Short mmCIF file of C-alpha atoms in Angstrom, two decimals:
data_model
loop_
_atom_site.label_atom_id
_atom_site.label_comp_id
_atom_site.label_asym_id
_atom_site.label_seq_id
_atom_site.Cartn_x
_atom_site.Cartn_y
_atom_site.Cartn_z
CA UNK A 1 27.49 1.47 -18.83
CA UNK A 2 28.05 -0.12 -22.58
CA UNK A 3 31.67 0.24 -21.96
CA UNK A 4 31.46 -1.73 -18.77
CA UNK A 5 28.96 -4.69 -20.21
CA UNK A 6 31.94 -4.45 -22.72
CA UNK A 7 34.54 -4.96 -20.38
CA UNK A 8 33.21 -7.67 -18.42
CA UNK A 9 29.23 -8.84 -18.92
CA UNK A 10 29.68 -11.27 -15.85
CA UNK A 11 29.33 -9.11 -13.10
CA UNK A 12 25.68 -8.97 -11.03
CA UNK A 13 26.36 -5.28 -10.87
CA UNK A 14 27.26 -4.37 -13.93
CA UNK A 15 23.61 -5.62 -15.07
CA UNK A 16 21.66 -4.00 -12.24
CA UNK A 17 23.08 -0.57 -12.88
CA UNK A 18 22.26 -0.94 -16.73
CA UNK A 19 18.78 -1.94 -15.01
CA UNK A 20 18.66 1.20 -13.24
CA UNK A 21 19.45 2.82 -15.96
CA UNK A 22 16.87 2.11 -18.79
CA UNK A 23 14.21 2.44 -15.87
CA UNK A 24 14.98 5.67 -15.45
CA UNK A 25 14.54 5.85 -19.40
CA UNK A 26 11.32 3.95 -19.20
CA UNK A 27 12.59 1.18 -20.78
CA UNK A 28 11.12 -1.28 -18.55
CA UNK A 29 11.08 -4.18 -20.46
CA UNK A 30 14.81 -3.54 -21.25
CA UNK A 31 15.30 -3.13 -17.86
CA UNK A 32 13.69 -6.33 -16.87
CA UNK A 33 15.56 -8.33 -19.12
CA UNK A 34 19.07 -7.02 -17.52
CA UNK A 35 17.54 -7.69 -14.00
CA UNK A 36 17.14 -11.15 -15.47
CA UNK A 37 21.04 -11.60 -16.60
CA UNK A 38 21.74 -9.68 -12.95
CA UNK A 39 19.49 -12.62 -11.68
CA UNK A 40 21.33 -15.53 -13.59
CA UNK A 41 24.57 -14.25 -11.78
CA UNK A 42 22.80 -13.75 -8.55
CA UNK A 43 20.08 -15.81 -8.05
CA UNK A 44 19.40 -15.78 -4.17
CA UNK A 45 19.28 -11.65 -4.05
CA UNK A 46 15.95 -10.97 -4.14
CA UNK A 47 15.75 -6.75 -4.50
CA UNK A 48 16.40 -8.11 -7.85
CA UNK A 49 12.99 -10.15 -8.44
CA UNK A 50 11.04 -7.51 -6.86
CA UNK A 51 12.49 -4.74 -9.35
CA UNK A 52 11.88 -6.68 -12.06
CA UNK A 53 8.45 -7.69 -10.39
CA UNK A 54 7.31 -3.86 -10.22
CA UNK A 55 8.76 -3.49 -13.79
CA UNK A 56 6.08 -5.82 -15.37
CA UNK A 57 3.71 -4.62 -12.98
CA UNK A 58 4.29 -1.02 -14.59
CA UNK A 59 4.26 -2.59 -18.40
CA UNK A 60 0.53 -4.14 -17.30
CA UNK A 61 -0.63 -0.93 -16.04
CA UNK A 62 0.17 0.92 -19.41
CA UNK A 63 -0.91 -2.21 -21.33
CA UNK A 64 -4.75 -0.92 -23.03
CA UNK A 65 -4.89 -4.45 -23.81
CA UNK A 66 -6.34 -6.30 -20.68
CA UNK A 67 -5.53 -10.03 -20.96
CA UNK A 68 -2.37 -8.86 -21.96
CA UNK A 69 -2.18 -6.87 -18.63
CA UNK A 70 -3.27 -9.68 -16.62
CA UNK A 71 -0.70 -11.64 -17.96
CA UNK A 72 2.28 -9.19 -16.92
CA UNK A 73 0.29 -9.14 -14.02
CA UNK A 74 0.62 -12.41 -13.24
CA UNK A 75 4.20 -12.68 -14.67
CA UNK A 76 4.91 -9.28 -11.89
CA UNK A 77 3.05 -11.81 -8.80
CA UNK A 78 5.56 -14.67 -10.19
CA UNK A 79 8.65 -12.05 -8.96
CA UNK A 80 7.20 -11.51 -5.54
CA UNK A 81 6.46 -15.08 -4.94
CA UNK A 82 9.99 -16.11 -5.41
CA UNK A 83 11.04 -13.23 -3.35
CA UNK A 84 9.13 -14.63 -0.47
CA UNK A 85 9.87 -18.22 -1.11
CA UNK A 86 13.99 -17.48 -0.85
CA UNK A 87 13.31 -15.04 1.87
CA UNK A 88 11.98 -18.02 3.39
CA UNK A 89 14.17 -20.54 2.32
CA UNK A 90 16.81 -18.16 4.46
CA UNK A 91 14.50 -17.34 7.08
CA UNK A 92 14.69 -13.89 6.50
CA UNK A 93 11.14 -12.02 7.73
CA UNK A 94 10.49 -9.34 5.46
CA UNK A 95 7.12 -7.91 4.10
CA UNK A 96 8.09 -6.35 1.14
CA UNK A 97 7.43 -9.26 -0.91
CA UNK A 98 3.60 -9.18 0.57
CA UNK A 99 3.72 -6.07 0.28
CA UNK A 100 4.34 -5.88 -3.61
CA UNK A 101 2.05 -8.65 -4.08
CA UNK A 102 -0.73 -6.59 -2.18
CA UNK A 103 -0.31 -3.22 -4.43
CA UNK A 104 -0.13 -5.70 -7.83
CA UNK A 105 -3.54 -7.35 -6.72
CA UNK A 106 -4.65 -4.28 -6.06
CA UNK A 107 -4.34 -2.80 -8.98
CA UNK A 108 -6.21 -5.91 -10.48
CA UNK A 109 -9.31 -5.01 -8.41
CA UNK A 110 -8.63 -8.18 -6.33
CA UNK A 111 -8.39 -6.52 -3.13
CA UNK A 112 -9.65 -8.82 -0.56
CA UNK A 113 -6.27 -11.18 -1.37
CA UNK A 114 -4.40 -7.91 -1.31
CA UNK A 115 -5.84 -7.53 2.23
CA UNK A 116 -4.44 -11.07 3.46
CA UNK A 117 -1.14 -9.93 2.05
CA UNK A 118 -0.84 -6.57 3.37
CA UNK A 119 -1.88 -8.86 6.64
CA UNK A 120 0.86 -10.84 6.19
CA UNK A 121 3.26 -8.22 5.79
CA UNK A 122 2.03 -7.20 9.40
CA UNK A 123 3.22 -10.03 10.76
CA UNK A 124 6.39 -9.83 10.46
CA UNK A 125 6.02 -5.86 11.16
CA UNK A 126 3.14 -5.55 13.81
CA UNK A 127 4.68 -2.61 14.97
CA UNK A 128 4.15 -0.85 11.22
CA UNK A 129 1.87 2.14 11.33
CA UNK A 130 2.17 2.39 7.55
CA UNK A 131 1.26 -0.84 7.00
CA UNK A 132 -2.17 -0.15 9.27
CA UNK A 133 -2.51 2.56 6.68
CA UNK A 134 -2.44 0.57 3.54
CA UNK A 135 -4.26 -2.19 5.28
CA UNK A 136 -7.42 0.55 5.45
CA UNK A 137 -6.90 1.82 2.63
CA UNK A 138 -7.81 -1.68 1.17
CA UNK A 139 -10.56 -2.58 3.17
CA UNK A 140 -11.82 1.10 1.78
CA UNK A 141 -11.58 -0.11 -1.45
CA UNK A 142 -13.67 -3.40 -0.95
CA UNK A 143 -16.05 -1.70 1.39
CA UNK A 144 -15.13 -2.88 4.92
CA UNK A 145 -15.92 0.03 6.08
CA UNK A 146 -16.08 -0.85 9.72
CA UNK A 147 -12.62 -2.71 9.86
CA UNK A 148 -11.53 -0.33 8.11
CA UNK A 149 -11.39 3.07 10.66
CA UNK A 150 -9.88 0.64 12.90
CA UNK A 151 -6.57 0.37 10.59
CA UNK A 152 -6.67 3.63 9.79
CA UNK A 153 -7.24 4.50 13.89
CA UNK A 154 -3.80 2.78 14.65
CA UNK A 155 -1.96 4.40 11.39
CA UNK A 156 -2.87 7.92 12.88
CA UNK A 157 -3.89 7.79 16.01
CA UNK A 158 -1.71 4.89 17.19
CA UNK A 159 -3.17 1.88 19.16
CA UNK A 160 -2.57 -0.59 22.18
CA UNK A 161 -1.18 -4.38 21.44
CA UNK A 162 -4.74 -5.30 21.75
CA UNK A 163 -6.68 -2.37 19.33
CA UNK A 164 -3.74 -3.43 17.02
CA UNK A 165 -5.31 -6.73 17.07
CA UNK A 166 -8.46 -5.62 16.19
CA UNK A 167 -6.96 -3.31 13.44
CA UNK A 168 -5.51 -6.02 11.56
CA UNK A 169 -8.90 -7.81 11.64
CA UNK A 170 -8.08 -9.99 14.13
CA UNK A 171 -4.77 -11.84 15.73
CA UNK A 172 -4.09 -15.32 14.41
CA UNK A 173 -1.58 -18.09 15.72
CA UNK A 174 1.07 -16.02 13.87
CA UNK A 175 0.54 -12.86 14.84
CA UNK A 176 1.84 -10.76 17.65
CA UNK A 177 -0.05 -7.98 19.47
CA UNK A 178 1.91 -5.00 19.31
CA UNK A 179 1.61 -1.07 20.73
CA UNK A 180 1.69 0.94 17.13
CA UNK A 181 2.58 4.36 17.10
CA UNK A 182 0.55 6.98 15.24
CA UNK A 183 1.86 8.82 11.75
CA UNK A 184 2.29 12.64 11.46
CA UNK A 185 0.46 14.27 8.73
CA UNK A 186 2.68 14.52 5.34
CA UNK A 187 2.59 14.10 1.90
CA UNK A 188 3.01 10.14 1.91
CA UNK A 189 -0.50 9.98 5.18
CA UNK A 190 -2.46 12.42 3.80
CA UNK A 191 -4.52 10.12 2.00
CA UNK A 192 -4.84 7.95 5.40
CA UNK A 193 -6.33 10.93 6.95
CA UNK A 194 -8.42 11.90 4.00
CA UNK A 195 -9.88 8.47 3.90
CA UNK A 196 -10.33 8.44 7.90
CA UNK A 197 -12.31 11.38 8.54
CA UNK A 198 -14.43 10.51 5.35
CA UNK A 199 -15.13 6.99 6.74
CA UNK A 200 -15.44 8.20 10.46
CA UNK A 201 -18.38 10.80 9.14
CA UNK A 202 -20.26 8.76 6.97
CA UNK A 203 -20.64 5.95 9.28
CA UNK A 204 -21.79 8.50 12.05
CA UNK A 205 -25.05 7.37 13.72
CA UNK A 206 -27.40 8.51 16.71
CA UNK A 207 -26.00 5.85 18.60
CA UNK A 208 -22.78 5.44 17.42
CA UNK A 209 -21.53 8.75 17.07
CA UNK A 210 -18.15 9.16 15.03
CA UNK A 211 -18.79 12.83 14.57
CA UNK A 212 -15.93 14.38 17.03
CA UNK A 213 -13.41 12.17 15.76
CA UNK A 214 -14.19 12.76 12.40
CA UNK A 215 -13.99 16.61 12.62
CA UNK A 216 -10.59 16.69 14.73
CA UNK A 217 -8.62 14.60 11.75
CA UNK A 218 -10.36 17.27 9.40
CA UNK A 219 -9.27 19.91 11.08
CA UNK A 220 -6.04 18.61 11.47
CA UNK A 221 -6.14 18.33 7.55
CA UNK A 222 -7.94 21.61 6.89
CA UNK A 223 -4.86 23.75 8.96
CA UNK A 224 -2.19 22.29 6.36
CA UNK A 225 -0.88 22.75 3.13
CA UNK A 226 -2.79 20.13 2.06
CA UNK A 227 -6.13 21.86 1.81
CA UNK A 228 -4.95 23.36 -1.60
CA UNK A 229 -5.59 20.03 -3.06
CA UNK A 230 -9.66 20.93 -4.08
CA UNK A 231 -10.17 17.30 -4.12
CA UNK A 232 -9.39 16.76 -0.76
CA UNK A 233 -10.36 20.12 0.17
CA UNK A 234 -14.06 18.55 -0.88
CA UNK A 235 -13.67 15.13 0.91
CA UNK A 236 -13.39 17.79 4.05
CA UNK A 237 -16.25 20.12 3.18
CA UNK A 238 -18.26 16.85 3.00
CA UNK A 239 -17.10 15.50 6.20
CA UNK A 240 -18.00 19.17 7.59
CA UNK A 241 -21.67 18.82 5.93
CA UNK A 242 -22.27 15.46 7.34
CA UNK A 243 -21.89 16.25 10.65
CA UNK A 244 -23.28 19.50 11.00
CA UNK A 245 -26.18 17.98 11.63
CA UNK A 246 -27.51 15.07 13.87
CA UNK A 247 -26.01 12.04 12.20
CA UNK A 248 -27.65 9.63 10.61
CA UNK A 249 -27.75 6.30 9.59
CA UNK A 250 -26.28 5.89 6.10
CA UNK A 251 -27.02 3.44 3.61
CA UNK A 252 -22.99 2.76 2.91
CA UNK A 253 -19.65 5.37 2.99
CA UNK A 254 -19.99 5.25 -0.39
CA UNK A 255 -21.76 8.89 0.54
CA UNK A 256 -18.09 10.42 1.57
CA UNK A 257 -15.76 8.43 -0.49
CA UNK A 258 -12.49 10.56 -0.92
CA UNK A 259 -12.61 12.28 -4.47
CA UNK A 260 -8.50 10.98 -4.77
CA UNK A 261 -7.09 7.43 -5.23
CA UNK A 262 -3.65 7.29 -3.31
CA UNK A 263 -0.70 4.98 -4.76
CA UNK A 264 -0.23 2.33 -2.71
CA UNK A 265 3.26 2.88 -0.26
CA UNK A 266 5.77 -0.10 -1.47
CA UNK A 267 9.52 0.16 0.10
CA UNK A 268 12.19 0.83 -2.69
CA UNK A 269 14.63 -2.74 -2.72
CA UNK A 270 18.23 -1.95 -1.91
CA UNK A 271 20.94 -3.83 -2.32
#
C-alpha cells in the first residue's frame, strides 16, 4: 500500500484500502485521517463518513478520559449526519446512517434519541425484523418495558402491518405498516430472545399473564448451543423461577434483566 500512495496519492481507493488497512492494525486514528484524504477525492460517497464515523466512535469508547470521549463522540455523530444529509440530498433511503447514530448515542447512555433513530431507520425499512430487535433492545435499556416486548414480539415472532405499528411505538405520517417476518435463533438474535423471555416473565401478572410466552422463547433458548453461555443460561433459570409460580405483579423488569449487554447490530458500509 506505501508503494501505491507512492505511485499515485490521488486515487479515492488507494486511500480507503490504506484505511482498511491500519483498522485492521488498530490504528484508527490513522485510519480516519486516510478516510479523510479518500473523502477529499470523493466527497459524495458516504460508506466513507460512516467508517470514519465508527472509527472515532471506537477512539471514544477506549478514551478513560470522558469529555474527551464525548467529544469523539460527537465528532463520530458529525460522520453520520452528513451521511444522511447527502443520502438525502440524492434521495437515497437508507438507515444505516440512523442506524450508526442510534448505537453512538447509545453508547453515551442517551438512549431515548437512539430510539427515534433506530425509528427512523424503520422507516425506510418497515419490513426489518432486525431493526424491531435493536429497537427493543433500546427501549430495554431506558426501561420501556411494555413497548418494548412488542419490538422484540415482531423481531422473533414476526407481526401483522398493524402489530408492526404498535412495535415501533406507533405509525406516524411517514411511516408505513408493514407484515415483518420473525428471526431464527443464532448467534447475532440470541440476545433478542434472551432479553424477550426475561421481559415477558417479569412483567407476568394475574391478569395479564405473559408466562406461556415467556417459557416457549426459553425453551427455544434452553435446547441450543447457546445455553453454555452461564450468563444467559441464568437469565433462563430466572425466567423458569418466575413463573413457576402464580405471577405476580412486579415492581419493574429490573427483577430479570439479562446478566449480558449485546453490541448493538450496525451494517458494515460497502463500496
Amino acid at each position: 500500500i506505501e508503494q501505491a500512495l507512492a505511485d499515485d496519492s490521488s486515487l479515492m481507493d488507494v486511500h480507503r484500502v490504506h484505511a482498511y488497512v491500519l483498522e485492521s492494525l488498530g490504528e484508527y486514528a490513522l485510519a480516519i485521517e486516510a478516510y479523510d484524504r479518500a473523502i477529499a477525492i470523493a466527497p459524495n460517497l458516504t460508506f466513507l463518513y460512516l467508517r470514519a464515523g465508527a472509527g472515532y466512535r471506537r477512539l471514544a469508547f477506549e478514551s478513560p478520559n470522558e469529555e474527551v470521549q464525548r467529544q469523539l463522540f460527537e465528532k463520530s455523530l458529525e460522520y453520520f449526519a452528513q451521511t444522511a444529509r447527502i443520502n438525502q440530498q440524492l434521495g437515497v433511503e437508507d438507515p444505516a446512517p440512523y442506524i450508526s447514530i442510534a448505537k453512538t448515542y447509545s453508547q453515551m447512555g442517551e438512549f431515548f434519541i437512539a430510539i427515534r433513530n433506530i425509528q427512523k431507520a424503520i422507516e425506510f425499512e418497515p419490513f426489518n425484523p432486525v431493526l424491531y430487535g435493536e429497537l427493543g433492545m433500546l427501549y430495554h435499556k431506558n426501561r420501556n418495558y411494555e413497548t418494548g416486548i412488542l419490538a422484540l414480539g415482531c423481531a422473533i415472532n414476526g407481526c401483522t402491518a398493524e402489530q408492526s405499528c404498535d412495535g415501533r411505538g406507533g405509525c406516524g405520517p411517514n411511516d408505513e405498516p408493514s407484515e415483518v417476518p420473525g428471526l431464527p435463533l443464532d448467534s447475532s438474535t440470541v440476545y433478542y430472545y434472551d432479553v424477550y423471555a426475561s421481559e415477558l416473565a417479569a412483567l407476568s401478572t394475574p391478569k395479564v399473564n405473559y408466562c406461556p410466552q415467556a417459557l416457549d422463547v426459553a425453551r427455544i433458548v434452553e435446547t441450543s448451543e447457546y445455553i453454555s453461555d452461564p450468563n444467559i443460561a441464568a437469565d433462563m433459570a430466572v425466567v423458569r423461577t418466575i413463573c413457576t409460580f402464580d405471577p405476580e405483579p412486579t415492581s419493574s423488569a429490573s427483577s430479570s434483566t439479562p446478566t449480558t449487554e449485546p453490541a448493538m447490530v450496525e451494517p458494515t458500509p460497502t463500496p
